[in-house]
XYZ file of C-alpha atoms in Angstrom:
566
model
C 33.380 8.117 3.464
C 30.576 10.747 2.975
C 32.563 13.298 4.676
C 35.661 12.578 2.312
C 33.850 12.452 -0.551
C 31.937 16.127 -0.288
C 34.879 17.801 -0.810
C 34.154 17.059 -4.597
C 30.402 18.498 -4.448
C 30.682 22.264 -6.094
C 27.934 24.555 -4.129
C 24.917 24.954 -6.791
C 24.171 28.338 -8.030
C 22.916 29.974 -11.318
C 26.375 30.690 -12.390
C 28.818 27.422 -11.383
C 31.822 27.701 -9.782
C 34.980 25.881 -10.330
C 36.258 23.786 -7.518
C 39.974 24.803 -7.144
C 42.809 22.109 -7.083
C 45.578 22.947 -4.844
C 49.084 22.859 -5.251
C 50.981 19.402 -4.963
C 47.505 17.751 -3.971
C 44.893 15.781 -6.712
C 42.249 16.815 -3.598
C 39.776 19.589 -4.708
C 40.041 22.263 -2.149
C 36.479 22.139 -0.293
C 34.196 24.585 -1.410
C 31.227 22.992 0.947
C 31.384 21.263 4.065
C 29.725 18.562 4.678
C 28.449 20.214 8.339
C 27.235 23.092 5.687
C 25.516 20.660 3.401
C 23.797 19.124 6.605
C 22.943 22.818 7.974
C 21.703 23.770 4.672
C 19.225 20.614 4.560
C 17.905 21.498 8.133
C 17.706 25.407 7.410
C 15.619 24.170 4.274
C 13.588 21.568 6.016
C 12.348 23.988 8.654
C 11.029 26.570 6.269
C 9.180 24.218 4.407
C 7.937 22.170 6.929
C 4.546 20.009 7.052
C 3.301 22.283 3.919
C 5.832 20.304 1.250
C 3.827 17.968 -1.101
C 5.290 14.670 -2.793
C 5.290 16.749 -5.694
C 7.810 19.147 -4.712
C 10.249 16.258 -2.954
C 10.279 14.627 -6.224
C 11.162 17.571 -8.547
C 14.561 19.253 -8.123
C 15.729 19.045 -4.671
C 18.216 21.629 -4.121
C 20.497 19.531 -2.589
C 21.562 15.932 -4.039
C 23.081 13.222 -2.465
C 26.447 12.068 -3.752
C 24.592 8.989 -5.600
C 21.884 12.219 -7.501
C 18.451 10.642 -7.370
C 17.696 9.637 -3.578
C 16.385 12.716 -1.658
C 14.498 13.987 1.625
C 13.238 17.183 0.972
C 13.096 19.759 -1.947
C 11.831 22.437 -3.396
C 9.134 22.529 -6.662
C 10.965 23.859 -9.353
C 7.796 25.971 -10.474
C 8.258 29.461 -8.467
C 4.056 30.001 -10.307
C 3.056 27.093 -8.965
C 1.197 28.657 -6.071
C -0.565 31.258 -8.322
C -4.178 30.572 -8.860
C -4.872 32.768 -12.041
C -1.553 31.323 -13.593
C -2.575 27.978 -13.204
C -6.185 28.663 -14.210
C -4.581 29.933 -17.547
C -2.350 27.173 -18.135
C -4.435 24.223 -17.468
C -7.180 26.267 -19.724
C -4.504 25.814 -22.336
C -3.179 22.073 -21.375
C -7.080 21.253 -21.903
C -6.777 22.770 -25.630
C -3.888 21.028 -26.354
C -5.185 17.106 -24.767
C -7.526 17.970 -27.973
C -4.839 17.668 -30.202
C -4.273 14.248 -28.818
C -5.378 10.552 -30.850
C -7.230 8.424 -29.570
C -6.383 4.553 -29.866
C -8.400 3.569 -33.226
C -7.038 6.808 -34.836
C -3.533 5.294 -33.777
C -4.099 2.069 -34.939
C -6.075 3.496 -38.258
C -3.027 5.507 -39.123
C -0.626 2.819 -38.889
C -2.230 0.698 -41.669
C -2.360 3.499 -43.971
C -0.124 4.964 -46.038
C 3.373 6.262 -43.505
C 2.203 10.119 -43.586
C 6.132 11.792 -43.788
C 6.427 13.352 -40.180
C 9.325 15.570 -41.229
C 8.025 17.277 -43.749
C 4.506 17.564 -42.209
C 6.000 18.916 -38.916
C 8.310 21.854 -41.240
C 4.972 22.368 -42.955
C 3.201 23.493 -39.357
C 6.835 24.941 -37.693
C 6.766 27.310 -40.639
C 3.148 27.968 -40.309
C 3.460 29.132 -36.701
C 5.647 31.836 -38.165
C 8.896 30.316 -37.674
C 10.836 29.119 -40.325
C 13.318 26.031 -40.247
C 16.002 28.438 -41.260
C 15.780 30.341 -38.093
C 15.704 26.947 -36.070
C 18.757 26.027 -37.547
C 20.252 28.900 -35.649
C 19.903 27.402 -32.652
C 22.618 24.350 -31.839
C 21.503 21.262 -31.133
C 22.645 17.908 -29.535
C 20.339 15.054 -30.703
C 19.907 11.445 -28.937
C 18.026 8.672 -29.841
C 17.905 5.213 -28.331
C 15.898 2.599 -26.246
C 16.642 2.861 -22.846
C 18.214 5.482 -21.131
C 17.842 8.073 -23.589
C 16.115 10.663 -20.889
C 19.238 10.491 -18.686
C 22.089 10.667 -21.176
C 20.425 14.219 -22.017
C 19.075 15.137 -18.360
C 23.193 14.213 -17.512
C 24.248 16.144 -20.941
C 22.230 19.013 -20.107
C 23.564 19.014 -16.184
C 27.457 18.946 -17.667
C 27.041 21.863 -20.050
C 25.070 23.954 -17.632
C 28.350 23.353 -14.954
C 30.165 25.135 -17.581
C 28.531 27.930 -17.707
C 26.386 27.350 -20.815
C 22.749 28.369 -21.005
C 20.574 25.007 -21.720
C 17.133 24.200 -23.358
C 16.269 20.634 -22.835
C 13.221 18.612 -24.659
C 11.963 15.705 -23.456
C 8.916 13.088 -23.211
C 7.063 12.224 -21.789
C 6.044 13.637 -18.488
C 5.193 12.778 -14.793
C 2.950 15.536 -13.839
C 2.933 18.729 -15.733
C 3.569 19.281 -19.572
C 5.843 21.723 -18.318
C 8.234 19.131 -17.823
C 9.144 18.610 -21.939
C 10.467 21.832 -21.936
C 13.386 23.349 -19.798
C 15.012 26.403 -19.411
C 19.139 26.020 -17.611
C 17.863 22.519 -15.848
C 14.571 24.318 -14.986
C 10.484 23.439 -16.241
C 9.326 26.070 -18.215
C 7.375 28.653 -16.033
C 3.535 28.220 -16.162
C 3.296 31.703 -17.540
C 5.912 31.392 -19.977
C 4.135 27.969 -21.591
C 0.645 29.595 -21.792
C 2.095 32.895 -23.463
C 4.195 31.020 -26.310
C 1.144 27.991 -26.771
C -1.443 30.522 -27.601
C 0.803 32.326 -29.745
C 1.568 28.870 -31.682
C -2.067 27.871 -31.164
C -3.858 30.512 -32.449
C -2.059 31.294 -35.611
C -1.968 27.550 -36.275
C -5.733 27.636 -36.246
C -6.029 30.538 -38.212
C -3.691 29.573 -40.900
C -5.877 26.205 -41.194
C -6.804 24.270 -44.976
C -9.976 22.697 -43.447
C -11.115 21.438 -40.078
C -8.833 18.785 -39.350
C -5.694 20.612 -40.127
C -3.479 20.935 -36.731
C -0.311 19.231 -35.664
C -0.982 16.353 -33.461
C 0.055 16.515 -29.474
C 3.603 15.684 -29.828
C 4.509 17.489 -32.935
C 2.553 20.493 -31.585
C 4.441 20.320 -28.712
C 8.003 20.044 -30.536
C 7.167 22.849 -32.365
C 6.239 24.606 -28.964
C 9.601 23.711 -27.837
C 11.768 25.457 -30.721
C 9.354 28.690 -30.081
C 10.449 28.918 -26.127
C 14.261 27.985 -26.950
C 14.298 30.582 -29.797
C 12.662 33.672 -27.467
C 15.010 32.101 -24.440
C 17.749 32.304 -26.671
C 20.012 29.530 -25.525
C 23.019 28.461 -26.631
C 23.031 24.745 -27.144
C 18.857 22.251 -27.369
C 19.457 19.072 -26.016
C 16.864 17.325 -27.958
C 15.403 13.862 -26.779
C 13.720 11.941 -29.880
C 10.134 10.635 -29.394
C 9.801 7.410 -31.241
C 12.496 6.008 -33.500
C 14.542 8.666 -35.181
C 14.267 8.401 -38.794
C 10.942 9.466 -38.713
C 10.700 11.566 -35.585
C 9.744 14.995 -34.936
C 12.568 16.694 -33.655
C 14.724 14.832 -36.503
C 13.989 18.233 -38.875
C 17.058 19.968 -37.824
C 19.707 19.489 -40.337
C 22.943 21.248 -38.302
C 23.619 18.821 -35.793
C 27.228 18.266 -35.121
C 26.601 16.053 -32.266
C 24.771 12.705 -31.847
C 23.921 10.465 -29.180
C 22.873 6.584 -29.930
C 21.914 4.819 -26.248
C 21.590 1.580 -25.588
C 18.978 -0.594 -28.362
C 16.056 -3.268 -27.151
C 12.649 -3.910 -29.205
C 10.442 -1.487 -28.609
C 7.269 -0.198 -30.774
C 7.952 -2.816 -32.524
C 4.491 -2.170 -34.760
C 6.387 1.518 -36.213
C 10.319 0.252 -36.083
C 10.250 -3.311 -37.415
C 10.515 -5.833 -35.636
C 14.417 -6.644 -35.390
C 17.250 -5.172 -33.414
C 18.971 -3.852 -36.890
C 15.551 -2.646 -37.924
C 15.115 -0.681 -34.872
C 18.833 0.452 -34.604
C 18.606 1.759 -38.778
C 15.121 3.752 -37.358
C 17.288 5.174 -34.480
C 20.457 5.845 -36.443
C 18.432 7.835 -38.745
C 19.378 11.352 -36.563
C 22.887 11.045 -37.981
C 23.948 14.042 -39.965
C 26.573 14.701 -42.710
C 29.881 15.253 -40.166
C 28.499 15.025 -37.199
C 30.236 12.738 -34.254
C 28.121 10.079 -33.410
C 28.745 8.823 -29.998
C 27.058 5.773 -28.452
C 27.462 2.758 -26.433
C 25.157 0.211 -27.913
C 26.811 -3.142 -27.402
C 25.224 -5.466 -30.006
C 27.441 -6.261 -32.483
C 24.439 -6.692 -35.188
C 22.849 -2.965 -34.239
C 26.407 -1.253 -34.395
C 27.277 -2.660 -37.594
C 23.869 -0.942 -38.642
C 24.818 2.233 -37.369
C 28.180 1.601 -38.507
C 26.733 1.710 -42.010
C 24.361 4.329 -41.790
C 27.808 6.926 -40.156
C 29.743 5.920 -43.652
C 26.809 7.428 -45.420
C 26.159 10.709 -44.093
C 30.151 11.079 -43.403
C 30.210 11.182 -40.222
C 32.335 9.900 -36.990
C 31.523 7.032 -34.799
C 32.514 6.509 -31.290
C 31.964 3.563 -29.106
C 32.583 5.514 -25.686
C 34.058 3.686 -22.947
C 32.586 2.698 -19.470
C 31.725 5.431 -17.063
C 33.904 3.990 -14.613
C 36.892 4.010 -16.573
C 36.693 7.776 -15.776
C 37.005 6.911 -11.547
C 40.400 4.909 -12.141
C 42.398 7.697 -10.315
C 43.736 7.699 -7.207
C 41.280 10.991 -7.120
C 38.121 9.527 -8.053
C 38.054 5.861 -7.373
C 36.999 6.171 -3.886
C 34.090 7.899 -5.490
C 32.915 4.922 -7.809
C 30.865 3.140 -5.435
C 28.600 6.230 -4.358
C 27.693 6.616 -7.810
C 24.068 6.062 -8.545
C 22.999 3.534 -12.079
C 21.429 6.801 -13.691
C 25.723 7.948 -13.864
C 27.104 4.387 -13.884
C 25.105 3.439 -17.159
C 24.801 6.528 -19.036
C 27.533 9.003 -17.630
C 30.391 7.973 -20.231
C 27.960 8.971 -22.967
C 26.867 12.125 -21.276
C 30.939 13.622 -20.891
C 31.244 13.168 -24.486
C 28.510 14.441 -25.680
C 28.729 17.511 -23.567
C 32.255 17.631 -24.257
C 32.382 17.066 -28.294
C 29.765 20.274 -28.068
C 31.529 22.486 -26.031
C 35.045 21.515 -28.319
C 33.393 21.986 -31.604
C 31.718 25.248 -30.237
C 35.245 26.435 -29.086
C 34.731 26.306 -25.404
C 36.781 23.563 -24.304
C 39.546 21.534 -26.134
C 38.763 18.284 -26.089
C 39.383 14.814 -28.502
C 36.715 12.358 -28.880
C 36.473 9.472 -26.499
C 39.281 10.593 -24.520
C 38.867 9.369 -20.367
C 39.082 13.042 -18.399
C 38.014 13.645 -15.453
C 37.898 17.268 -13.402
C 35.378 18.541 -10.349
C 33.344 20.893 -12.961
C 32.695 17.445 -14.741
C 31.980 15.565 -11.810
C 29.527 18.297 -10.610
C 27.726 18.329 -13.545
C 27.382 14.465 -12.658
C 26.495 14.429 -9.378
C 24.090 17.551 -9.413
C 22.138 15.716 -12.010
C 18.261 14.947 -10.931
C 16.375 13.399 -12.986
C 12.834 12.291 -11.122
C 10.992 9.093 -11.212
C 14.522 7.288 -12.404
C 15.887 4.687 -9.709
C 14.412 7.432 -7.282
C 13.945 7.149 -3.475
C 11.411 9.373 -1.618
C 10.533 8.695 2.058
C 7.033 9.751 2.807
C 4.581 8.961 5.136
C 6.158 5.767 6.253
C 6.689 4.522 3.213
C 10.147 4.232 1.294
C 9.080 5.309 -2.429
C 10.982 3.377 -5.123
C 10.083 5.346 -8.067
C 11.188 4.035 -11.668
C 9.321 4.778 -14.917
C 10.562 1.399 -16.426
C 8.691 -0.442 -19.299
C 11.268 -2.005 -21.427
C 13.026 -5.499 -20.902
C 16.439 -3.877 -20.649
C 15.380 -0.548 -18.165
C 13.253 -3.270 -15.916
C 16.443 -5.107 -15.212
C 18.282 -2.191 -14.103
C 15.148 -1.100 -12.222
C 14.653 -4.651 -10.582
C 18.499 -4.962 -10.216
C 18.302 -1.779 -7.933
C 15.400 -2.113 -5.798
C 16.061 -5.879 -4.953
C 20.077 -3.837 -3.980
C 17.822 -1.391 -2.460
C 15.751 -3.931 0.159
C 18.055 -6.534 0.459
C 18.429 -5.975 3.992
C 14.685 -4.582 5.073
C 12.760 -6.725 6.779
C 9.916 -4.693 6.400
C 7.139 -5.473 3.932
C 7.452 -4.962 0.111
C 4.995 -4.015 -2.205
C 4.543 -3.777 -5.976
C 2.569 -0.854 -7.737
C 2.394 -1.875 -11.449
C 0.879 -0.698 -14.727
C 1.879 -1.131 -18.351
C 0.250 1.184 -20.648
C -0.165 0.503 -24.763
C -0.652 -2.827 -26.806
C 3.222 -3.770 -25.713
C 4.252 -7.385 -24.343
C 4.420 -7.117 -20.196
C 4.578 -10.404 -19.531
C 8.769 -10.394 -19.484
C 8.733 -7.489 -16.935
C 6.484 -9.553 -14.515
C 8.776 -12.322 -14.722
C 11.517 -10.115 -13.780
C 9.493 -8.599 -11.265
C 8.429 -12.149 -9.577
C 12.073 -12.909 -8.874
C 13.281 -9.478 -7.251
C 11.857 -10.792 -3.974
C 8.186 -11.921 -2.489
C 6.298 -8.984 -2.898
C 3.360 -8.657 0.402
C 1.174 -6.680 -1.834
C 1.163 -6.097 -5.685
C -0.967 -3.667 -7.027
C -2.264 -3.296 -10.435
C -3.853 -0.464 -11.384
C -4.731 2.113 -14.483
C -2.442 5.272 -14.361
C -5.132 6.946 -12.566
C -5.031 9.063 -9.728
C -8.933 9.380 -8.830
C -12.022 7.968 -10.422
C -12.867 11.383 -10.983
C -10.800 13.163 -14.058
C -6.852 13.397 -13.534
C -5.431 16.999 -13.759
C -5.217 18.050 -17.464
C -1.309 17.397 -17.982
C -2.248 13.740 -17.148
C -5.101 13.068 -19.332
C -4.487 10.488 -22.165
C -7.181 10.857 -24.571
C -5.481 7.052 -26.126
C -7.196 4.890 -23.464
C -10.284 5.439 -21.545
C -10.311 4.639 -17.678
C -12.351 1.648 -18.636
C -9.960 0.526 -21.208
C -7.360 0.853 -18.689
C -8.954 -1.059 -15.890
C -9.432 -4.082 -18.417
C -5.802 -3.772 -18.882
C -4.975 -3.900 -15.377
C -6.670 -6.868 -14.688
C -5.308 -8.806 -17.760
C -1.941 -8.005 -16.381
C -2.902 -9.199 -12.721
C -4.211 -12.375 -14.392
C -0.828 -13.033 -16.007
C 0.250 -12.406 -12.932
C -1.683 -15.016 -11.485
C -0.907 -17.426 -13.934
C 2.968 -16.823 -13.599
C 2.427 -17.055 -9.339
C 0.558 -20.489 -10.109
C 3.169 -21.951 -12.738
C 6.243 -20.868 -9.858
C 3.939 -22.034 -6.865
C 4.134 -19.201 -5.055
C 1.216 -17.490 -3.271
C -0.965 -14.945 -5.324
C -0.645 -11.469 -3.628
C -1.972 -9.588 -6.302
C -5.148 -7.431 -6.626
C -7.020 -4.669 -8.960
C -7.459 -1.376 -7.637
C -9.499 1.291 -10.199
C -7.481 4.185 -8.710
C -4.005 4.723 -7.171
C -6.223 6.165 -4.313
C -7.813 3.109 -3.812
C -4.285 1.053 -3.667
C -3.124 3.498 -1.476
C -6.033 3.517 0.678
C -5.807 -0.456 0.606
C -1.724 -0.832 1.697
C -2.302 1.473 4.879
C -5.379 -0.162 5.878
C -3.234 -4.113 5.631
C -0.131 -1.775 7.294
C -0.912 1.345 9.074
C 1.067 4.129 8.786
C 4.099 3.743 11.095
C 6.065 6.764 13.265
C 9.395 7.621 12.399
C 11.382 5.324 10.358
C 10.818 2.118 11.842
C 8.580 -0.032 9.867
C 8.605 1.540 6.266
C 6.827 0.384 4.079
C 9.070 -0.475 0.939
C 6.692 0.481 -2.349
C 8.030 -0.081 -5.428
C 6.349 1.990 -8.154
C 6.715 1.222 -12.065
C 6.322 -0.209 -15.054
C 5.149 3.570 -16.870
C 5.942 7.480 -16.116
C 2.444 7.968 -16.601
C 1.775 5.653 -13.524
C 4.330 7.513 -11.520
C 2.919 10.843 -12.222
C -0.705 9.562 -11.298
C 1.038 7.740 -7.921
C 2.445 10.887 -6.980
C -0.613 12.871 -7.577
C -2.835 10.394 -5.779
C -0.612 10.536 -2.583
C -0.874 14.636 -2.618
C -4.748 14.352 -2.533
C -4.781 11.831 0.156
C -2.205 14.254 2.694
C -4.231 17.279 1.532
C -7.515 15.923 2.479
C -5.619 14.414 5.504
C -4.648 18.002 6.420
C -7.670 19.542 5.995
C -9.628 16.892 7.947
C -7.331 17.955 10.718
C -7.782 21.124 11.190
C-alpha cells in the first residue's frame, strides 16, 4: 500500500515542485520512490547517528510518513542551535522577557478588576516599539480562533500555502521547548540570532519610552508584538495568526484587514475570562470576524453556530460550514489514501484547504470558490508534509514508544485517548501514563477518559518539570512555583485514586517531583530493552508545557548517559 501510495509524496525543498499528472492517467507521475525515500532515511540516519537528541527527532523531521506526525529520525530545525555565544545571547534575552511574565495572584487580581481593553493597550505598546498599526496592516493575515485544534488548522494552513510557493510567517502558543517556536519563518522557528536581534530592539525602546516603572507589555502581548516586528523585516506575504485566549479580546485581534477567518471546533475552556456557556465562549471566539471577510469553520453545535451566525450578519461577512476532510479522498485517486491519513488531517484538514485556498483566490493566486471539494498533489503535499510536534506524535527512543499529545481539553483528550488506545491495541507490552494539568481548570473529566483507554502499569503525575534544579529559560513559568506544582500533582493523583477506588481497579499511580525522577522510576520497574522488542508504550499529556519538560528531561538523562560512558 505504502509503495502505491508514495507516488503522491512531492520531494521537499525550499521552492515546491508540482507533481505532474500524466496523460489519460488520474496517477501523479512519481517524483520520489519509495526505495529513494527509504535511501534518503538511511543516508540521514548514518550522518546523524548516536549524537541526535529527542529534541531534534521531535522537531521537523525532514522526511514524514504518509500519516505526518509519526517519525524515526530528524533533524533540529535550528541550524544556531549548536552555537554557544548565540545561545548565551538568546537565553540572556528569554530570561528578560520570563520577567515580563504574571505570576498567579497578579492573574487572579486582574481578573476581578476592571477588564483592562487588550486591544487598545497592545496598539498603544506596537506603536511604541516604533511600529505603527498602519504599517501592520500591510502585511496579510489569516486569523483562527477556536478550542481545540486551532494549532493544526494553521500549522496545516501554513504547510498548504508554503506548497504553493508562498512565503509564510506563522504565530503560535504556546511552546514545547524554545520561545522560538511562536514565531516561524516558511514552516521554520525563528533563528536564535534573528529573535535576540529584533527582542532587544522591541525591548529596549519599550523601556525607554516608559510612563513609570510598571509600564511594559506583559509576556504574551510582548511577544505578539515581537512577532509583527520579525514578519515585517522578513517580509512575507501572508501571517497565519493563531489567537491566544478567546478572540474578542485577544492580542493578535488588532489587525483590522483580515479577509480570511478560521472558527475550529468550540468546548468550555477558561471558562473564568469567556463565560461560562458554549454561546458565550463561541461570541468571545467569533469576535476575529471582520467587515467582508469569509469566515470558514466547522463547529458543529447548533447553539455556537447560530452565535457566530449572528455575529457574520454584523460585520458583513461570509460564513462557511466546510465539509469533512474526507469528502476530499472520494476519488478513485485519493480514496486509497484515506486510511493513511493521520487525525491531525482527518479533523482539521477540510478547514485548512479553505482557508489556504480562500487566501490564495482573494490574493489572485489561485481561482478558487468557497467550500468547493478539490483535490490536486500540490494540495495533498501541503497535507502530508505537515509536522506539527507533540500532536498525536510517535517517537521511538530508548525502548520506549513516545506517545506525545499536548491535550488538556475534554474534546482534544478524546481524540488523544481515541488514538493511543488505536495506537496499543495490539502491544502486549506495558503501558504507562505521564500526566500533568497545569492552571485552576477541571481535570477530573480527562482522568476519566484516561482510566478507560486501557490499564495503565504505571501512571505518573508530575509538575511540568524537567529537573529539581531550574528548567531552561524558554520553560520557566513564573505563574506557578515548583512547589505549587507538586501540590497540584498530587491532588490530581488523589483524584486519581479516588476514581481507581470508585471503578475497583488497582491504584498504579504515583508522584514524582521531576520528569527525571519518573523517568528514572519506569526504567528501574522495566529496564531498558534492545531493539524493538519490549517497548515500553509511554503516553505523555495532558499540557505542552509537560511535553516540553518530558522531552527535555529525557535529553539530560542520554547526555549524562553518554558522558558517563566515555
Amino acid at each position: 500500500m505504502t509503495a502505491r501510495l508514495v507516488s503522491h509524496l512531492v520531494r521537499r525543498s525550499r521552492k515546491p515542485r508540482s507533481l505532474v499528472v500524466g496523460t489519460g492517467s488520474t496517477y501523479c507521475t512519481v517524483k520520489t520512490t519509495l526505495s529513494t525515500v527509504r535511501m534518503q532515511r538511511m543516508e540521514h540516519l548514518a550522518v546523524l547517528g548516536a549524537g541526535v537528541t529527542l529534541a531534534e527527532r521531535v522537531f521537523n523531521p525532514p522526511l514524514q510518513a504518509v500519516n505526518g506526525n509519526h517519525c524515526s529520525g530528524n533533524s533540529h530545525s535550528c541550524g544556531d542551535n549548536n552555537n554557544k555565544d548565540t545561545n548565551a545571547a538568546f537565553e540572556l534575552a528569554i530570561k528578560q522577557l520570563n520577567f515580563l511574565q504574571s505570576n498567579d495572584a497578579a492573574i487572579w487580581k486582574s481578573k476581578t478588576s476592571a477588564r483592562v481593553d487588550t486591544k487598545a493597550d497592545t496598539i498603544k505598546y506596537l506603536e511604541r516599539s516604533g511600529l505603527p498599526l498602519e504599517t501592520v496592516e500591510r502585511l496579510s493575515f489569516i486569523h483562527v480562533a477556536g478550542t481545540k485544534g486551532k494549532g493544526s488548522v494553521c500549522c496545516l494552513t501554513e504547510s498548504l500555502l508554503r506548497h504553493q510557493g508562498v512565503r509564510t510567517g506563522f504565530f503560535s502558543s504556546p511552546h514545547m521547548l524554545s520561545t522560538t517556536e511562536r514565531i516561524r519563518i516558511d514552516g521554520q522557528l525563528l533563528a536564535k540570532d534573528k529573535f535576540t536581534e529584533q527582542f532587544w530592539k522591541v525591548y529596549n525602546r519599550l523601556w525607554d519610552r516608559r510612563e513609570h516603572d510598571h509600564d511594559m507589555p506583559a509576556y504574551f502581548k510582548f511577544l505578539t508584538i515581537l512577532g509583527f516586528h520579525v514578519f515585517i523585516a522578513e517580509n512575507v506575504d501572508v501571517v497565519i495568526l493563531e489567537v491566544g485566549i478567546g478572540g474578542e479580546h485577544d492580542c493578535t485581534n488588532i489587525v483590522r484587514n483580515v479577509r480570511t477567518v478560521g472558527i475550529t471546533s468550540l468546548g468550555l475552556e477558561h471558562t473564568e475570562l469567556l463565560g461560562c456557556t458554549l454561546p458565550e465562549i463561541a461570541w468571545q471566539k467569533a469576535g476575529i470576524i471582520k467587515t467582508g471577510s469569509n469566515v470558514f469553520t466547522h463547529v458543529s453545535q447548533p447553539e455556537c453556530l447560530e452565535v457566530i451566525r449572528q455575529r457574520t450578519q454584523e460585520h458583513s461577512a461570509t460564513l462557511y460550514e466546510v465539509p469533512p476532510t474526507e469528502d476530499y479522498f472520494r476519488s478513485d485517486a485519493y480514496a486509497p489514501i484515506w486510511q493513511t491519513l493521520s487525525q491531525l488531517i482527518r479533523l482539521n484538514g477540510s478547514l485548512a484547504i479553505q482557508l489556504a485556498c480562500d487566501w490564495l483566490s482573494q490574493s489572485g493566486k489561485r481561482a478558487h470558490t468557497p467550500n468547493e471539494v478539490r483535490m490536486d498533489p500540490q494540495l495533498l503535499g501541503g497535507l502530508i508534509s505537515t509536522h506539527w510536534p507533540g500532536r498525536c506524535q510517535i517517537v521511538e527512543w530508548h525502548g520506549m514508544r513516545l506517545h506525545l499529545d499536548g491535550a488538556h481539553t475534554l474534546e482534544s483528550m478524546e481524540v488523544c485517548t481515541d488514538w493511543f488506545e488505536k495506537s496499543v491495541r495490539d502491544s502486549v507490552n506495558p503501558k504507562i501514563l505521564i500526566f500533568n494539568r497545569t492552571g485552576q481548570s477541571d481535570f477530573a473529566p480527562l482522568l476519566k477518559l484516561l482510566n478507560r483507554t486501557c490499564a495503565f502499569d504505571m501512571v505518573c503525575f508530575v509538575p511540568n518539570l524537567a529537573t529539581s534544579t531550574p528548567n531552561a529559560p524558554s520553560q520557566v513559568m513564573v505563574r506557578f512555583s515548583p512547589q505549587m506544582q507538586v501540590e497540584r500533582a498530587r491532588t490530581i493523583a488523589t483524584a486519581w485514586s479516588d476514581l481507581c477506588a470508585t471503578e475497583k481497579q488497582k491504584d498504579a499511580g504515583q508522584v514524582y517531583e521531576t520528569l527525571t525522577d519518573a523517568f528514572t522510576a519506569i526504567w528501574q520497574r522495566f529496564p531498558p530493552a534492545t531493539g524493538n522488542d519490549g517497548q515500553l508504550e509511554v503516553l505523555v499529556t495532558g499540557s505542552i508545557h509537560l511535553l516540553g519538560a518530558a522531552i527535555s528531561a529525557l535529553d539530560l538523562i542520554d547526555g549524562l548517559r553518554c558522558r558517563t560512558n566515555k
